[in-house]
Coordinates of C-alpha atoms and ligand atoms in Angstrom, one line a residue:
X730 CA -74.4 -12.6 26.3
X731 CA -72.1 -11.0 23.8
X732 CA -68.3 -11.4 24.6
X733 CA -67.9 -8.3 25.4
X734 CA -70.2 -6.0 27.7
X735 CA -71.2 -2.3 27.4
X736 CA -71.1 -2.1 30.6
X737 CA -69.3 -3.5 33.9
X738 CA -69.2 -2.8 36.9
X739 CA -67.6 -4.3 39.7
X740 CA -67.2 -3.4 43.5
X741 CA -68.3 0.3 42.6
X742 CA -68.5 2.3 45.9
X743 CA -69.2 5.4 46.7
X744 CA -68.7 7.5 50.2
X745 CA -70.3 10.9 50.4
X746 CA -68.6 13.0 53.4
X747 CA -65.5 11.9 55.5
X748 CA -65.3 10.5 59.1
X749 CA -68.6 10.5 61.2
X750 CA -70.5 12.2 58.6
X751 CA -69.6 9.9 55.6
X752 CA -72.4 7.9 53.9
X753 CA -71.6 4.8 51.9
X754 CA -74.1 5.2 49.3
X755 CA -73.0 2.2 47.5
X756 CA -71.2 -0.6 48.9
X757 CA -69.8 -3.1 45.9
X758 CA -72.0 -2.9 43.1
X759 CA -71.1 -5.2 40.4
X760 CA -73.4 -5.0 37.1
X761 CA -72.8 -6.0 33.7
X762 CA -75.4 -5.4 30.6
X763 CA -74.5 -6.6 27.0
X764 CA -74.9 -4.7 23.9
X765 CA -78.5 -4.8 22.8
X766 CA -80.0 -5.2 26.4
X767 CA -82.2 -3.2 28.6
X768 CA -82.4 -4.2 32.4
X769 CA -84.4 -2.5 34.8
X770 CA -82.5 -1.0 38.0
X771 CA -85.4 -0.8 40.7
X772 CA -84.8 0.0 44.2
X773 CA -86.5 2.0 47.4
X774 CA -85.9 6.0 47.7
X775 CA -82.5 6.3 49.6
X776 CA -81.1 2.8 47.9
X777 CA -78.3 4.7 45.9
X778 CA -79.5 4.8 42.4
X779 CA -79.7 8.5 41.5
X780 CA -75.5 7.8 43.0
X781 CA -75.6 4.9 41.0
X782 CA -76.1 6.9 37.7
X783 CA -74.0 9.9 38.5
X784 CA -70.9 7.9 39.0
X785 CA -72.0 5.5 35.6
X786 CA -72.6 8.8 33.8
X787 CA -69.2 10.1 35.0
X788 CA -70.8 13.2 37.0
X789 CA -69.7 12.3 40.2
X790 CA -66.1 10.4 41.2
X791 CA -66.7 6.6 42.8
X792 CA -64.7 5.9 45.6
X793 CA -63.7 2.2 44.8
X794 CA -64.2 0.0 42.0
X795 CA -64.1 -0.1 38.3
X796 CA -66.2 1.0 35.7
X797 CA -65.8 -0.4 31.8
X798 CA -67.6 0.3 28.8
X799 CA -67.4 -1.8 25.7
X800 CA -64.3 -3.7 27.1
X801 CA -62.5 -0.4 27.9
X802 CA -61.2 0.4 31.7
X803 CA -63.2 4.2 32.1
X804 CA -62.3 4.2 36.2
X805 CA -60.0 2.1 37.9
X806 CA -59.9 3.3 42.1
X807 CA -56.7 1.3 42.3
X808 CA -55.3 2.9 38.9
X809 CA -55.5 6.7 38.7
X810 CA -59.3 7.5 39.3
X811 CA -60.5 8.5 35.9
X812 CA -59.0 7.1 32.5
X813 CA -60.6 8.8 30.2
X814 CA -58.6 12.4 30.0
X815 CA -62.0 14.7 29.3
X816 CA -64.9 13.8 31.3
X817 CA -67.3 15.7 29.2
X818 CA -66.1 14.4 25.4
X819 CA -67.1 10.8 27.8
X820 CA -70.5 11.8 28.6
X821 CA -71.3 13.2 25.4
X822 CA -69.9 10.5 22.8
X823 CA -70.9 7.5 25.0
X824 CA -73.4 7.7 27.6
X825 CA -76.7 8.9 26.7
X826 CA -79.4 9.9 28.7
X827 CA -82.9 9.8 28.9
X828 CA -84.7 11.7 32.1
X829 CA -88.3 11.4 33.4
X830 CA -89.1 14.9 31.4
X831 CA -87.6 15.1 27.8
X832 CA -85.9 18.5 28.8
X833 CA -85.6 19.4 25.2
X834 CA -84.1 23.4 23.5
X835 CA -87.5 25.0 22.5
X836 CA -85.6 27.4 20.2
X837 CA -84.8 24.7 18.1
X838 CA -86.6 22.6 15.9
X839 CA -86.8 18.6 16.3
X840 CA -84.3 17.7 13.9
X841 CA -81.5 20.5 15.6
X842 CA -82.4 19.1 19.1
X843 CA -81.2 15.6 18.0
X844 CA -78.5 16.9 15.4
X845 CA -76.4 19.1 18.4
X846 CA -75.1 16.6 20.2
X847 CA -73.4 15.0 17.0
X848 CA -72.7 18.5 15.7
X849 CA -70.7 19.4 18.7
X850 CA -68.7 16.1 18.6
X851 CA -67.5 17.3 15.2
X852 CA -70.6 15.3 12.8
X853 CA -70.8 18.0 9.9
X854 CA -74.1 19.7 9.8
X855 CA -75.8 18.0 7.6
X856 CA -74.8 14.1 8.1
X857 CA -75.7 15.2 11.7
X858 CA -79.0 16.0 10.2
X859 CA -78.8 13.0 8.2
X860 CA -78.6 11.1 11.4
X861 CA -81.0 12.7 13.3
X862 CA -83.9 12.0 10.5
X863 CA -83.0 8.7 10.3
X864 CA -83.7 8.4 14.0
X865 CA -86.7 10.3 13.8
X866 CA -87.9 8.0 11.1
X867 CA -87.2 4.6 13.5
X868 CA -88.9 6.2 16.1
X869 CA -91.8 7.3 13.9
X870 CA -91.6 10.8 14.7
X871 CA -90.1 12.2 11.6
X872 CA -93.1 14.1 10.4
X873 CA -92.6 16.4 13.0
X874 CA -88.8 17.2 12.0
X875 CA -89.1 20.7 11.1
X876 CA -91.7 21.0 14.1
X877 CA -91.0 23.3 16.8
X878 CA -90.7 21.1 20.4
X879 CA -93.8 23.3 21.7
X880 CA -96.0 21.9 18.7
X881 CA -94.9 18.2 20.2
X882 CA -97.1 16.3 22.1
X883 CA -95.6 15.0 25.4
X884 CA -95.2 11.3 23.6
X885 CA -93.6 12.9 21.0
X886 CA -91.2 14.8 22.9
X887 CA -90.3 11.7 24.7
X888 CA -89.5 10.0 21.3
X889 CA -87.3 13.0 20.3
X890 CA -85.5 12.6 23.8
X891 CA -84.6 9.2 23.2
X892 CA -83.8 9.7 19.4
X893 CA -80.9 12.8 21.0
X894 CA -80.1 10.0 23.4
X895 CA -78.8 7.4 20.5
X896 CA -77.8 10.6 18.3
X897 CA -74.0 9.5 19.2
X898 CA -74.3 6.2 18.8
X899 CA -73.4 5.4 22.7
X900 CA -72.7 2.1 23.5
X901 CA -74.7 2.6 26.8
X902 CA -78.3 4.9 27.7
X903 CA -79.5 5.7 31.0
X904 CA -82.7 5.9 31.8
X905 CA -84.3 7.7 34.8
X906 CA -87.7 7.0 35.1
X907 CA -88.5 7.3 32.0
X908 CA -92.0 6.7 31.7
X909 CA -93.4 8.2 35.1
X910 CA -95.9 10.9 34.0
X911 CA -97.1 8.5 31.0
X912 CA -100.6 6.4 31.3
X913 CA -100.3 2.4 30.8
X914 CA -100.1 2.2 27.2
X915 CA -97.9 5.5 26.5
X916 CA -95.3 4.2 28.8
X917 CA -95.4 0.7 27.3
X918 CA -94.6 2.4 23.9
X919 CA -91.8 4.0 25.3
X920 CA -90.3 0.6 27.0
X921 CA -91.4 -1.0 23.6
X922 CA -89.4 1.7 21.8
X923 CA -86.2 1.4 24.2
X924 CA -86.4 -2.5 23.3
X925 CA -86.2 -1.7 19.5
X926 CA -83.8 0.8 19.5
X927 CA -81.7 -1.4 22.0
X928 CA -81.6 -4.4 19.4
X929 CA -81.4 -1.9 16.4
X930 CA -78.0 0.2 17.7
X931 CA -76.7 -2.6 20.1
X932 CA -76.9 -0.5 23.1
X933 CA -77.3 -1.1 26.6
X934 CA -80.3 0.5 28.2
X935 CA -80.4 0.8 31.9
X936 CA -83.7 2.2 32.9
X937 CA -84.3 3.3 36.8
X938 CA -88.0 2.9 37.7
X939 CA -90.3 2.6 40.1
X940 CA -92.6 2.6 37.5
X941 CA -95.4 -1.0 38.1
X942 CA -96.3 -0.7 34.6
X943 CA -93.1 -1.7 33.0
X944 CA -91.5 -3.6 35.6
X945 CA -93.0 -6.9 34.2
X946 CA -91.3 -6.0 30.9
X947 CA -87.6 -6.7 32.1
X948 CA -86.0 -9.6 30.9
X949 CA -83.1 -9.0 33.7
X950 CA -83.6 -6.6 36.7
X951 CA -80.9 -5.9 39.3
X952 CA -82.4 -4.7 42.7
X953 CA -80.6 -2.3 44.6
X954 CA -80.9 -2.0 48.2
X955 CA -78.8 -0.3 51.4
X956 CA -76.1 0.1 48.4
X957 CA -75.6 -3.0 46.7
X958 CA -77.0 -4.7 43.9
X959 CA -78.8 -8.3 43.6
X960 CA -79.7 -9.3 40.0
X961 CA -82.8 -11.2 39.5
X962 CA -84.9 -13.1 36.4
X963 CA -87.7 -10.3 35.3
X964 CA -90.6 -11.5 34.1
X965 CA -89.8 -11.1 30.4
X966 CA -93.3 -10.1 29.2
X967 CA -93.7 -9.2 25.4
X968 CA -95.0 -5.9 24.4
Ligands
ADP1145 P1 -82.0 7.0 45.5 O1 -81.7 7.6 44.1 O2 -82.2 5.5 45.4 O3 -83.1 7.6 46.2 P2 -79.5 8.2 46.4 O4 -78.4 7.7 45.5 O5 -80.0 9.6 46.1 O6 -80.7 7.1 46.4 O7 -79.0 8.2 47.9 C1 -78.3 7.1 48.5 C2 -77.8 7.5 49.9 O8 -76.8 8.5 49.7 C3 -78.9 8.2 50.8 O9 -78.7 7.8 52.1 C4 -78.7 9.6 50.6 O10 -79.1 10.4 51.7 C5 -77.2 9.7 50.4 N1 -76.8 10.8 49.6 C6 -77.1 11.1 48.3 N2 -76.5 12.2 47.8 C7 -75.7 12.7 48.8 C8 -74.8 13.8 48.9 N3 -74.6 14.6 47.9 N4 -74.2 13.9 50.2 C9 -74.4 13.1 51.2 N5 -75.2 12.0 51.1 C10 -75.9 11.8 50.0

């Protein structure tokens, strides 16, 4: 495992409500996923994942723990809370996400729907262009840049998704059931792509799934259950 990890995690809780109401969602998660590597988080409804990716993706406040990406400290409970001084500039320049439907802006065309993110973290117009057709191109999807997002079919609207996803070059993508309305072999691509684009940007993929078809494809897999976290050997299968 490289040196340093996107992503680490370690005795991340999280308490919804106060005194006899309060739920302890999660209750010490420690996680840690390398540049380049996609692990499958799988766990019953109720387990804590959906909390699990709010407080990774900086939407909602742990309660304990620390959270670091790429060797940097993003939340320390026992130093301040937050590090990072705008919450937002964190989610949009390194965390990208990837949902179960590609929620994409139908006014504007592929290429624009990939460009904006870079565009709004100061990219100029066209490299951001520039970087969005080169994405398009790895993901095989760039002869539908100048498409409209209606004209997509849903496999290729899941390809643009994940091509906005790595548009900031994030160190770390999370994945929220990603492939649950695809058949067999669509979803494979998709968990094929993730692997590919994982290696190609050195990113870390987390990818939340119930989903049977893929589960076999994780090389690592951390269980959640009641609120913590048990990592396990997946089976590895090639694509
Ligand atoms: P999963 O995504 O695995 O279904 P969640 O993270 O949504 O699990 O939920 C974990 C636990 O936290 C559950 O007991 C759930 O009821 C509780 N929970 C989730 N969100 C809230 C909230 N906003 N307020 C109070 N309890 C919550």
């Amino acid at each position: 495992m490289d040196a340093t990890p996107a992503i680490r995690l370690t005795g991340l809780r999280k308490r919804y409500g106060t005194g006899e109401a309060a739920v302890d969602a999660l209750k010490g998660v420690d996680m840690t996923v390398a540049p380049g590597e996609v692990v499958g988080l799988i766990g019953p409804s109720g387990s804590g994942k959906s909390t699990l990716l709010k407080c990774l993706g900086a939407v909602i406040e742990p309660t304990a723990g620390r959270i670091e990406l790429s060797g940097e400290t993003i939340y320390d409970s026992e130093d301040g809370g937050w590090r990072a001084g705008d919450l937002r500039t964190l989610r949009r320049d390194r965390i990208g996400f990837v949902f179960q439907a590609p929620y994409l802006i139908p006014f504007l065309d592929v290429t624009d729907n990939v460009a904006l993110l870079p565009m709004l973290a100061g990219v100029g117009n066209a490299a951001a262009r520039q970087r969005a057709l080169e994405l398009l191109t790895a993901l095989d999807v760039a002869h539908r840049a100048g498409a409209q997002v209606s004209q997509l079919s849903g496999g290729e609207q899941q390809r643009v998704a994940i091509a906005r996803a790595l548009a900031n070059h994030a160190p770390v993508i999370l994945a929220d059931e990603p492939t649950a309305p695809l058949d067999s072999e669509r979803a494979l691509t998709v968990v094929r792509i993730l692997n590919q684009m994982a290696v190609q940007y050195q990113t870390a993929i987390i990818v939340v799934t119930h989903d049977e078809k893929i589960i076999p494809t994780f090389r690592r897999i951390y269980q959640i259950r009641d609120g913590k976290t048990h990592e396990e050997a997946g089976e590895g299968r090639e694509i």
